[in-house]
Each structure stands twice: as structure tokens, then as C-alpha cells.
Amino acid sequence: MPIATGSLAIKRFQVLTPGKDISFQWILERVQKAFISPIDLDDSREDASGFCHPFTGESKIDNPHALIYENVFLFGMRSDKKKIPATYMKLQLRAALDALGHEKEDAHGSVKKVGKKIRESVRDRLKEELLKNTLPSVRLIEILWNLKLNQICLTSASSSVVAEFEKLFTEAFELPLILINSGTASLDFESIQLGLKYNLQPYLDVSPVSLATANQRKNTNSFEKTEMESPLF
């Protein structure tokens, strides 16, 4: 796990809760409803994701209060994936069609192509059997929810992980979520959550600033001239 092993990347989010008092019990109930249904060895599913215990990856948390550290609730997000390499799948499909007597040369040396429906049917059945015998890769990501500030830290900066978390969070909690970055860090989230009047226009009027304030060629000529006119000692 990132917190325990050293290297750490974090994405911060602000949960907007207009007119809603969020309790720890409510958060826990939503987390439990969105627990992952893990992919087993003989499972033909390609991927599964959901919340989990932050250390064991299990789809249960027996003692949730033991995972609260100074107003911060720690839980996890788990992603299971099975993947069959494309080249291997292609070779296995060719072997399966050959074993079934398809796409073989006749007495005249010509090959009769198999129909699309037959090919897709064989491919789907083969894929299902291969997935059942493929070990899933498992990824665990830690999530820290500040119960006082309603801020969330995700211990990953991967764009795919962030997108997966945002989708899972929205479905589980049905609350708006804002990524905290250089553009949103200065916003008054408390006023926004309370529905108070807040002027966003200064942030909308921000324009990029160019660091090139002078003509580069002119500066170069000036530098060369100064260098030539300097006295020699």
C-alpha cells in the first residue's frame, strides 16, 4: 500500500454537501453497498471494481471505527481485471477453428472461409474458457475521507484511477465532487455548500500571462554589443 511502502501520489477532492449533514454512519452504509464483488479464478468477468478494506482488500470492514484517525476515515478502492493477450487469443482462435474442421484446404488447395457468426460464436466461447483459467490482477488504492472538512485524498495520480474513483463515488454517494487543484484551491467551499452568494467572476476572468516580455533577437544583439564594447584587461 502507498502509505506503508513509501512512494505516494495524492489527488484531493472536495465533497459538496448543500443542505445535507453527512454522518459517519451514512458514509459507512454507502461504502458497504458499493463493496467490490471480487473476481474469482473460475470467473469469466473481465473486470470488477468497488470499495474494500484498505489493508486486506476484502469486501467487508468488521471494525470501521478502528480505521478512523483524527477525524479521517480510511478505506480502500479495489479493481480486479482479467486480460487475455491479443496475440495469444488470435493463435488460440485459429487453433480452435482448425480443430473444428474450419478453414482447412480442400482437395483443390482452396480454403473456405468460416462465416462471421460461427467465428464470433467460437471466439466468445473460447474467451470465456480462457478467462475462467486466467488469474486476475488486483489493484488497491487507499482513500482518506476527512469527516470534518469533507475532503477526500486519493492515493494515486493516475488519470484512469481518478476517473474510476469519480464514477464509483458518484454512483455510491450521489454527491458532487470537485478536484482540488491550483484553479479551485482558493474557492470558498463553505459558502458554496451553504448556498451563500459567491462571486466566481474573478476566477473566470483570469488570463494566461506570457513570460516573453521582450524581443529575443533584440536582447541577443544587445548582449553581443555589450560584450564587444567591454574593456579588455
PDB file of C-alpha atoms in Angstrom:
ATOM      1  CA  MET A   1       0.000   0.000   0.000  1.00  0.00           C
ATOM      2  CA  PRO A   2       1.340   3.513  -0.833  1.00  0.00           C
ATOM      3  CA  ILE A   3       1.168   4.939   2.699  1.00  0.00           C
ATOM      4  CA  ALA A   4       3.032   1.948   4.139  1.00  0.00           C
ATOM      5  CA  THR A   5       5.626   1.469   1.396  1.00  0.00           C
ATOM      6  CA  GLY A   6       6.989   4.954   0.805  1.00  0.00           C
ATOM      7  CA  SER A   7       6.213   6.434  -2.620  1.00  0.00           C
ATOM      8  CA  LEU A   8       2.984   8.395  -2.530  1.00  0.00           C
ATOM      9  CA  ALA A   9       0.929  10.433  -5.007  1.00  0.00           C
ATOM     10  CA  ILE A  10      -2.244  12.176  -3.901  1.00  0.00           C
ATOM     11  CA  LYS A  11      -5.283  13.714  -5.562  1.00  0.00           C
ATOM     12  CA  ARG A  12      -7.519  15.841  -3.341  1.00  0.00           C
ATOM     13  CA  PHE A  13     -11.259  16.307  -3.733  1.00  0.00           C
ATOM     14  CA  GLN A  14     -13.869  18.451  -2.013  1.00  0.00           C
ATOM     15  CA  VAL A  15     -17.273  16.899  -1.389  1.00  0.00           C
ATOM     16  CA  LEU A  16     -20.062  19.452  -1.822  1.00  0.00           C
ATOM     17  CA  THR A  17     -22.951  18.832   0.556  1.00  0.00           C
ATOM     18  CA  PRO A  18     -25.512  21.649   0.148  1.00  0.00           C
ATOM     19  CA  GLY A  19     -28.126  21.369   2.910  1.00  0.00           C
ATOM     20  CA  LYS A  20     -27.002  17.845   3.862  1.00  0.00           C
ATOM     21  CA  ASP A  21     -25.479  16.797   7.157  1.00  0.00           C
ATOM     22  CA  ILE A  22     -23.185  13.855   6.437  1.00  0.00           C
ATOM     23  CA  SER A  23     -22.668  11.401   9.284  1.00  0.00           C
ATOM     24  CA  PHE A  24     -20.055   8.692   9.555  1.00  0.00           C
ATOM     25  CA  GLN A  25     -22.784   6.048   9.753  1.00  0.00           C
ATOM     26  CA  TRP A  26     -24.281   7.266   6.458  1.00  0.00           C
ATOM     27  CA  ILE A  27     -20.859   7.183   4.771  1.00  0.00           C
ATOM     28  CA  LEU A  28     -20.244   3.670   6.074  1.00  0.00           C
ATOM     29  CA  GLU A  29     -23.611   2.422   4.786  1.00  0.00           C
ATOM     30  CA  ARG A  30     -22.895   3.809   1.305  1.00  0.00           C
ATOM     31  CA  VAL A  31     -19.409   2.290   1.292  1.00  0.00           C
ATOM     32  CA  GLN A  32     -20.797  -1.123   2.253  1.00  0.00           C
ATOM     33  CA  LYS A  33     -23.410  -1.024  -0.516  1.00  0.00           C
ATOM     34  CA  ALA A  34     -20.637  -0.354  -3.057  1.00  0.00           C
ATOM     35  CA  PHE A  35     -18.239  -3.064  -1.885  1.00  0.00           C
ATOM     36  CA  ILE A  36     -16.488  -4.911  -4.691  1.00  0.00           C
ATOM     37  CA  SER A  37     -17.706  -8.298  -5.861  1.00  0.00           C
ATOM     38  CA  PRO A  38     -14.252  -9.872  -6.324  1.00  0.00           C
ATOM     39  CA  ILE A  39     -13.352 -11.822  -9.461  1.00  0.00           C
ATOM     40  CA  ASP A  40     -12.675 -15.474  -8.652  1.00  0.00           C
ATOM     41  CA  LEU A  41     -10.309 -17.766 -10.537  1.00  0.00           C
ATOM     42  CA  ASP A  42     -13.150 -19.528 -12.409  1.00  0.00           C
ATOM     43  CA  ASP A  43     -14.943 -16.236 -13.084  1.00  0.00           C
ATOM     44  CA  SER A  44     -15.485 -15.203 -16.702  1.00  0.00           C
ATOM     45  CA  ARG A  45     -15.849 -11.488 -15.878  1.00  0.00           C
ATOM     46  CA  GLU A  46     -13.096  -9.254 -17.234  1.00  0.00           C
ATOM     47  CA  ASP A  47     -13.211  -6.516 -14.595  1.00  0.00           C
ATOM     48  CA  ALA A  48     -14.803  -5.541 -11.300  1.00  0.00           C
ATOM     49  CA  SER A  49     -14.339  -2.561  -9.006  1.00  0.00           C
ATOM     50  CA  GLY A  50     -15.675  -1.305  -5.698  1.00  0.00           C
ATOM     51  CA  PHE A  51     -14.775  -0.225  -2.194  1.00  0.00           C
ATOM     52  CA  CYS A  52     -12.964  -2.559   0.198  1.00  0.00           C
ATOM     53  CA  HIS A  53     -10.930  -2.844   3.384  1.00  0.00           C
ATOM     54  CA  PRO A  54      -7.843  -0.638   2.848  1.00  0.00           C
ATOM     55  CA  PHE A  55      -5.313  -3.236   4.022  1.00  0.00           C
ATOM     56  CA  THR A  56      -6.759  -6.662   3.201  1.00  0.00           C
ATOM     57  CA  GLY A  57      -8.751  -5.762   0.077  1.00  0.00           C
ATOM     58  CA  GLU A  58     -11.716  -7.751   1.414  1.00  0.00           C
ATOM     59  CA  SER A  59     -15.270  -6.659   0.656  1.00  0.00           C
ATOM     60  CA  LYS A  60     -16.013  -6.145   4.343  1.00  0.00           C
ATOM     61  CA  ILE A  61     -14.934  -3.909   7.204  1.00  0.00           C
ATOM     62  CA  ASP A  62     -15.565  -5.591  10.560  1.00  0.00           C
ATOM     63  CA  ASN A  63     -14.348  -2.753  12.770  1.00  0.00           C
ATOM     64  CA  PRO A  64     -14.750   0.549  10.873  1.00  0.00           C
ATOM     65  CA  HIS A  65     -14.045   2.736  13.929  1.00  0.00           C
ATOM     66  CA  ALA A  66     -10.528   1.286  14.060  1.00  0.00           C
ATOM     67  CA  LEU A  67      -9.942   2.933  10.667  1.00  0.00           C
ATOM     68  CA  ILE A  68     -10.652   6.468  11.917  1.00  0.00           C
ATOM     69  CA  TYR A  69      -7.505   8.519  12.546  1.00  0.00           C
ATOM     70  CA  GLU A  70      -8.181  12.005  13.983  1.00  0.00           C
ATOM     71  CA  ASN A  71     -11.393  12.688  12.017  1.00  0.00           C
ATOM     72  CA  VAL A  72     -10.083  10.866   8.926  1.00  0.00           C
ATOM     73  CA  PHE A  73     -11.792   7.658   7.813  1.00  0.00           C
ATOM     74  CA  LEU A  74      -9.531   5.310   5.857  1.00  0.00           C
ATOM     75  CA  PHE A  75     -10.994   2.811   3.401  1.00  0.00           C
ATOM     76  CA  GLY A  76      -9.984   1.371   0.055  1.00  0.00           C
ATOM     77  CA  MET A  77     -10.918   1.006  -3.600  1.00  0.00           C
ATOM     78  CA  ARG A  78     -10.162  -2.286  -5.320  1.00  0.00           C
ATOM     79  CA  SER A  79     -10.022  -3.073  -9.017  1.00  0.00           C
ATOM     80  CA  ASP A  80      -9.824  -6.647 -10.368  1.00  0.00           C
ATOM     81  CA  LYS A  81      -9.009  -7.231 -14.020  1.00  0.00           C
ATOM     82  CA  LYS A  82      -8.527 -10.258 -16.256  1.00  0.00           C
ATOM     83  CA  LYS A  83      -6.906  -9.760 -19.625  1.00  0.00           C
ATOM     84  CA  ILE A  84      -6.051 -12.169 -22.421  1.00  0.00           C
ATOM     85  CA  PRO A  85      -3.164 -11.020 -24.662  1.00  0.00           C
ATOM     86  CA  ALA A  86      -4.465 -10.234 -28.155  1.00  0.00           C
ATOM     87  CA  THR A  87      -1.820 -12.309 -29.956  1.00  0.00           C
ATOM     88  CA  TYR A  88      -2.435 -15.321 -27.745  1.00  0.00           C
ATOM     89  CA  MET A  89      -6.193 -15.013 -28.298  1.00  0.00           C
ATOM     90  CA  LYS A  90      -5.668 -14.882 -32.063  1.00  0.00           C
ATOM     91  CA  LEU A  91      -3.494 -18.014 -32.052  1.00  0.00           C
ATOM     92  CA  GLN A  92      -5.941 -19.916 -29.854  1.00  0.00           C
ATOM     93  CA  LEU A  93      -8.860 -18.941 -32.087  1.00  0.00           C
ATOM     94  CA  ARG A  94      -7.012 -20.187 -35.162  1.00  0.00           C
ATOM     95  CA  ALA A  95      -6.237 -23.483 -33.411  1.00  0.00           C
ATOM     96  CA  ALA A  96      -9.857 -23.865 -32.266  1.00  0.00           C
ATOM     97  CA  LEU A  97     -11.237 -23.296 -35.785  1.00  0.00           C
ATOM     98  CA  ASP A  98      -8.718 -25.775 -37.163  1.00  0.00           C
ATOM     99  CA  ALA A  99      -9.699 -28.386 -34.562  1.00  0.00           C
ATOM    100  CA  LEU A 100     -13.367 -27.957 -35.507  1.00  0.00           C
ATOM    101  CA  GLY A 101     -12.539 -28.551 -39.168  1.00  0.00           C
ATOM    102  CA  HIS A 102     -12.944 -24.948 -40.322  1.00  0.00           C
ATOM    103  CA  GLU A 103     -10.668 -23.031 -42.711  1.00  0.00           C
ATOM    104  CA  LYS A 104      -8.885 -26.180 -43.952  1.00  0.00           C
ATOM    105  CA  GLU A 105      -7.660 -26.694 -47.502  1.00  0.00           C
ATOM    106  CA  ASP A 106      -9.788 -28.936 -49.685  1.00  0.00           C
ATOM    107  CA  ALA A 107      -8.554 -31.324 -52.405  1.00  0.00           C
ATOM    108  CA  HIS A 108      -8.103 -28.390 -54.778  1.00  0.00           C
ATOM    109  CA  GLY A 109      -5.965 -26.419 -52.325  1.00  0.00           C
ATOM    110  CA  SER A 110      -8.562 -23.707 -51.661  1.00  0.00           C
ATOM    111  CA  VAL A 111      -9.624 -22.608 -48.180  1.00  0.00           C
ATOM    112  CA  LYS A 112     -13.258 -22.000 -47.392  1.00  0.00           C
ATOM    113  CA  LYS A 113     -13.618 -19.080 -45.035  1.00  0.00           C
ATOM    114  CA  VAL A 114     -15.771 -19.631 -41.969  1.00  0.00           C
ATOM    115  CA  GLY A 115     -18.842 -17.434 -41.550  1.00  0.00           C
ATOM    116  CA  LYS A 116     -18.846 -14.397 -39.260  1.00  0.00           C
ATOM    117  CA  LYS A 117     -21.451 -15.829 -36.886  1.00  0.00           C
ATOM    118  CA  ILE A 118     -19.541 -19.092 -36.462  1.00  0.00           C
ATOM    119  CA  ARG A 119     -16.258 -17.235 -35.888  1.00  0.00           C
ATOM    120  CA  GLU A 120     -17.803 -14.938 -33.275  1.00  0.00           C
ATOM    121  CA  SER A 121     -19.506 -17.870 -31.534  1.00  0.00           C
ATOM    122  CA  VAL A 122     -16.240 -19.825 -31.322  1.00  0.00           C
ATOM    123  CA  ARG A 123     -14.360 -16.710 -30.180  1.00  0.00           C
ATOM    124  CA  ASP A 124     -16.858 -15.925 -27.403  1.00  0.00           C
ATOM    125  CA  ARG A 125     -16.795 -19.492 -26.104  1.00  0.00           C
ATOM    126  CA  LEU A 126     -13.002 -19.615 -26.248  1.00  0.00           C
ATOM    127  CA  LYS A 127     -12.692 -16.264 -24.484  1.00  0.00           C
ATOM    128  CA  GLU A 128     -14.999 -17.403 -21.701  1.00  0.00           C
ATOM    129  CA  GLU A 129     -12.969 -20.572 -21.134  1.00  0.00           C
ATOM    130  CA  LEU A 130      -9.660 -18.680 -21.182  1.00  0.00           C
ATOM    131  CA  LEU A 131     -10.945 -16.084 -18.698  1.00  0.00           C
ATOM    132  CA  LYS A 132     -12.003 -18.836 -16.312  1.00  0.00           C
ATOM    133  CA  ASN A 133      -8.404 -20.046 -16.245  1.00  0.00           C
ATOM    134  CA  THR A 134      -6.745 -16.631 -16.000  1.00  0.00           C
ATOM    135  CA  LEU A 135      -5.552 -15.099 -12.745  1.00  0.00           C
ATOM    136  CA  PRO A 136      -6.914 -11.587 -12.152  1.00  0.00           C
ATOM    137  CA  SER A 137      -4.622  -8.659 -11.433  1.00  0.00           C
ATOM    138  CA  VAL A 138      -5.639  -6.800  -8.267  1.00  0.00           C
ATOM    139  CA  ARG A 139      -5.040  -3.104  -7.552  1.00  0.00           C
ATOM    140  CA  LEU A 140      -5.686  -1.480  -4.164  1.00  0.00           C
ATOM    141  CA  ILE A 141      -5.954   2.277  -3.693  1.00  0.00           C
ATOM    142  CA  GLU A 142      -6.333   3.970  -0.306  1.00  0.00           C
ATOM    143  CA  ILE A 143      -8.987   6.642   0.261  1.00  0.00           C
ATOM    144  CA  LEU A 144      -8.874   9.085   3.178  1.00  0.00           C
ATOM    145  CA  TRP A 145     -12.091  10.992   3.974  1.00  0.00           C
ATOM    146  CA  ASN A 146     -11.732  13.954   6.333  1.00  0.00           C
ATOM    147  CA  LEU A 147     -15.054  13.775   8.207  1.00  0.00           C
ATOM    148  CA  LYS A 148     -14.731  17.348   9.472  1.00  0.00           C
ATOM    149  CA  LEU A 149     -13.805  19.121   6.221  1.00  0.00           C
ATOM    150  CA  ASN A 150     -15.462  16.621   3.854  1.00  0.00           C
ATOM    151  CA  GLN A 151     -12.276  16.465   1.843  1.00  0.00           C
ATOM    152  CA  ILE A 152     -11.043  13.243   0.253  1.00  0.00           C
ATOM    153  CA  CYS A 153      -7.485  12.221  -0.565  1.00  0.00           C
ATOM    154  CA  LEU A 154      -6.957   9.522  -3.183  1.00  0.00           C
ATOM    155  CA  THR A 155      -3.510   7.917  -3.034  1.00  0.00           C
ATOM    156  CA  SER A 156      -2.999   7.860  -6.795  1.00  0.00           C
ATOM    157  CA  ALA A 157      -2.470  10.454  -9.512  1.00  0.00           C
ATOM    158  CA  SER A 158      -3.255   8.084 -12.392  1.00  0.00           C
ATOM    159  CA  SER A 159      -5.924   9.543 -14.681  1.00  0.00           C
ATOM    160  CA  SER A 160      -7.574   6.136 -15.131  1.00  0.00           C
ATOM    161  CA  VAL A 161      -7.702   5.571 -11.350  1.00  0.00           C
ATOM    162  CA  VAL A 162      -9.107   9.064 -10.755  1.00  0.00           C
ATOM    163  CA  ALA A 163     -11.803   8.518 -13.405  1.00  0.00           C
ATOM    164  CA  GLU A 164     -12.698   5.127 -11.905  1.00  0.00           C
ATOM    165  CA  PHE A 165     -12.924   6.659  -8.408  1.00  0.00           C
ATOM    166  CA  GLU A 166     -15.083   9.587  -9.543  1.00  0.00           C
ATOM    167  CA  LYS A 167     -17.509   7.211 -11.270  1.00  0.00           C
ATOM    168  CA  LEU A 168     -17.708   4.862  -8.276  1.00  0.00           C
ATOM    169  CA  PHE A 169     -18.062   7.738  -5.790  1.00  0.00           C
ATOM    170  CA  THR A 170     -20.845   9.435  -7.781  1.00  0.00           C
ATOM    171  CA  GLU A 171     -22.811   6.194  -8.068  1.00  0.00           C
ATOM    172  CA  ALA A 172     -22.354   5.299  -4.378  1.00  0.00           C
ATOM    173  CA  PHE A 173     -22.857   8.668  -2.674  1.00  0.00           C
ATOM    174  CA  GLU A 174     -24.750  10.774  -5.240  1.00  0.00           C
ATOM    175  CA  LEU A 175     -22.829  13.872  -4.156  1.00  0.00           C
ATOM    176  CA  PRO A 176     -20.957  16.431  -6.266  1.00  0.00           C
ATOM    177  CA  LEU A 177     -17.191  16.108  -6.145  1.00  0.00           C
ATOM    178  CA  ILE A 178     -14.636  18.783  -7.094  1.00  0.00           C
ATOM    179  CA  LEU A 179     -10.961  18.114  -7.760  1.00  0.00           C
ATOM    180  CA  ILE A 180      -8.824  20.494  -5.707  1.00  0.00           C
ATOM    181  CA  ASN A 181      -6.039  21.948  -7.843  1.00  0.00           C
ATOM    182  CA  SER A 182      -4.376  25.324  -8.408  1.00  0.00           C
ATOM    183  CA  GLY A 183      -7.565  26.642 -10.014  1.00  0.00           C
ATOM    184  CA  THR A 184     -10.022  25.554  -7.321  1.00  0.00           C
ATOM    185  CA  ALA A 185      -7.933  25.580  -4.118  1.00  0.00           C
ATOM    186  CA  SER A 186      -8.752  29.226  -3.328  1.00  0.00           C
ATOM    187  CA  LEU A 187     -12.527  28.827  -3.669  1.00  0.00           C
ATOM    188  CA  ASP A 188     -14.687  29.346  -0.580  1.00  0.00           C
ATOM    189  CA  PHE A 189     -16.245  25.891  -0.498  1.00  0.00           C
ATOM    190  CA  GLU A 190     -18.063  26.603   2.753  1.00  0.00           C
ATOM    191  CA  SER A 191     -20.045  29.488   1.201  1.00  0.00           C
ATOM    192  CA  ILE A 192     -20.799  27.375  -1.863  1.00  0.00           C
ATOM    193  CA  GLN A 193     -22.073  24.488   0.277  1.00  0.00           C
ATOM    194  CA  LEU A 194     -24.268  26.814   2.343  1.00  0.00           C
ATOM    195  CA  GLY A 195     -25.761  28.297  -0.807  1.00  0.00           C
ATOM    196  CA  LEU A 196     -24.472  31.793   0.002  1.00  0.00           C
ATOM    197  CA  LYS A 197     -23.842  34.340  -2.724  1.00  0.00           C
ATOM    198  CA  TYR A 198     -20.346  33.877  -4.050  1.00  0.00           C
ATOM    199  CA  ASN A 199     -18.691  35.800  -6.884  1.00  0.00           C
ATOM    200  CA  LEU A 200     -16.846  33.476  -9.265  1.00  0.00           C
ATOM    201  CA  GLN A 201     -16.208  36.158 -11.903  1.00  0.00           C
ATOM    202  CA  PRO A 202     -12.600  36.919 -10.839  1.00  0.00           C
ATOM    203  CA  TYR A 203     -11.724  33.281 -11.493  1.00  0.00           C
ATOM    204  CA  LEU A 204     -13.486  33.311 -14.854  1.00  0.00           C
ATOM    205  CA  ASP A 205     -11.616  36.445 -15.967  1.00  0.00           C
ATOM    206  CA  VAL A 206      -8.155  35.006 -15.346  1.00  0.00           C
ATOM    207  CA  SER A 207      -5.976  35.239 -18.475  1.00  0.00           C
ATOM    208  CA  PRO A 208      -2.685  33.477 -19.199  1.00  0.00           C
ATOM    209  CA  VAL A 209       0.443  35.571 -18.730  1.00  0.00           C
ATOM    210  CA  SER A 210       3.294  35.438 -21.225  1.00  0.00           C
ATOM    211  CA  LEU A 211       6.786  35.353 -19.781  1.00  0.00           C
ATOM    212  CA  ALA A 212       8.293  36.630 -23.045  1.00  0.00           C
ATOM    213  CA  THR A 213       8.340  40.383 -22.316  1.00  0.00           C
ATOM    214  CA  ALA A 214      10.919  41.479 -24.872  1.00  0.00           C
ATOM    215  CA  ASN A 215      12.160  40.692 -28.330  1.00  0.00           C
ATOM    216  CA  GLN A 216      14.553  37.781 -28.085  1.00  0.00           C
ATOM    217  CA  ARG A 217      16.649  38.895 -31.087  1.00  0.00           C
ATOM    218  CA  LYS A 218      16.934  42.411 -29.693  1.00  0.00           C
ATOM    219  CA  ASN A 219      18.149  41.067 -26.364  1.00  0.00           C
ATOM    220  CA  THR A 220      20.724  38.897 -28.133  1.00  0.00           C
ATOM    221  CA  ASN A 221      22.072  41.832 -30.167  1.00  0.00           C
ATOM    222  CA  SER A 222      22.235  43.989 -27.071  1.00  0.00           C
ATOM    223  CA  PHE A 223      24.142  41.291 -25.211  1.00  0.00           C
ATOM    224  CA  GLU A 224      26.632  40.869 -28.073  1.00  0.00           C
ATOM    225  CA  LYS A 225      27.178  44.622 -28.352  1.00  0.00           C
ATOM    226  CA  THR A 226      27.789  44.992 -24.630  1.00  0.00           C
ATOM    227  CA  GLU A 227      30.210  42.112 -24.692  1.00  0.00           C
ATOM    228  CA  MET A 228      32.202  43.629 -27.589  1.00  0.00           C
ATOM    229  CA  GLU A 229      32.389  47.097 -26.012  1.00  0.00           C
ATOM    230  CA  SER A 230      33.647  45.832 -22.664  1.00  0.00           C
ATOM    231  CA  PRO A 231      37.259  46.888 -21.922  1.00  0.00           C
ATOM    232  CA  LEU A 232      39.849  44.187 -22.071  1.00  0.00           C
ATOM    233  CA  PHE A 233      42.182  43.757 -19.107  1.00  0.00           C
TER     234      PHE A 233
END
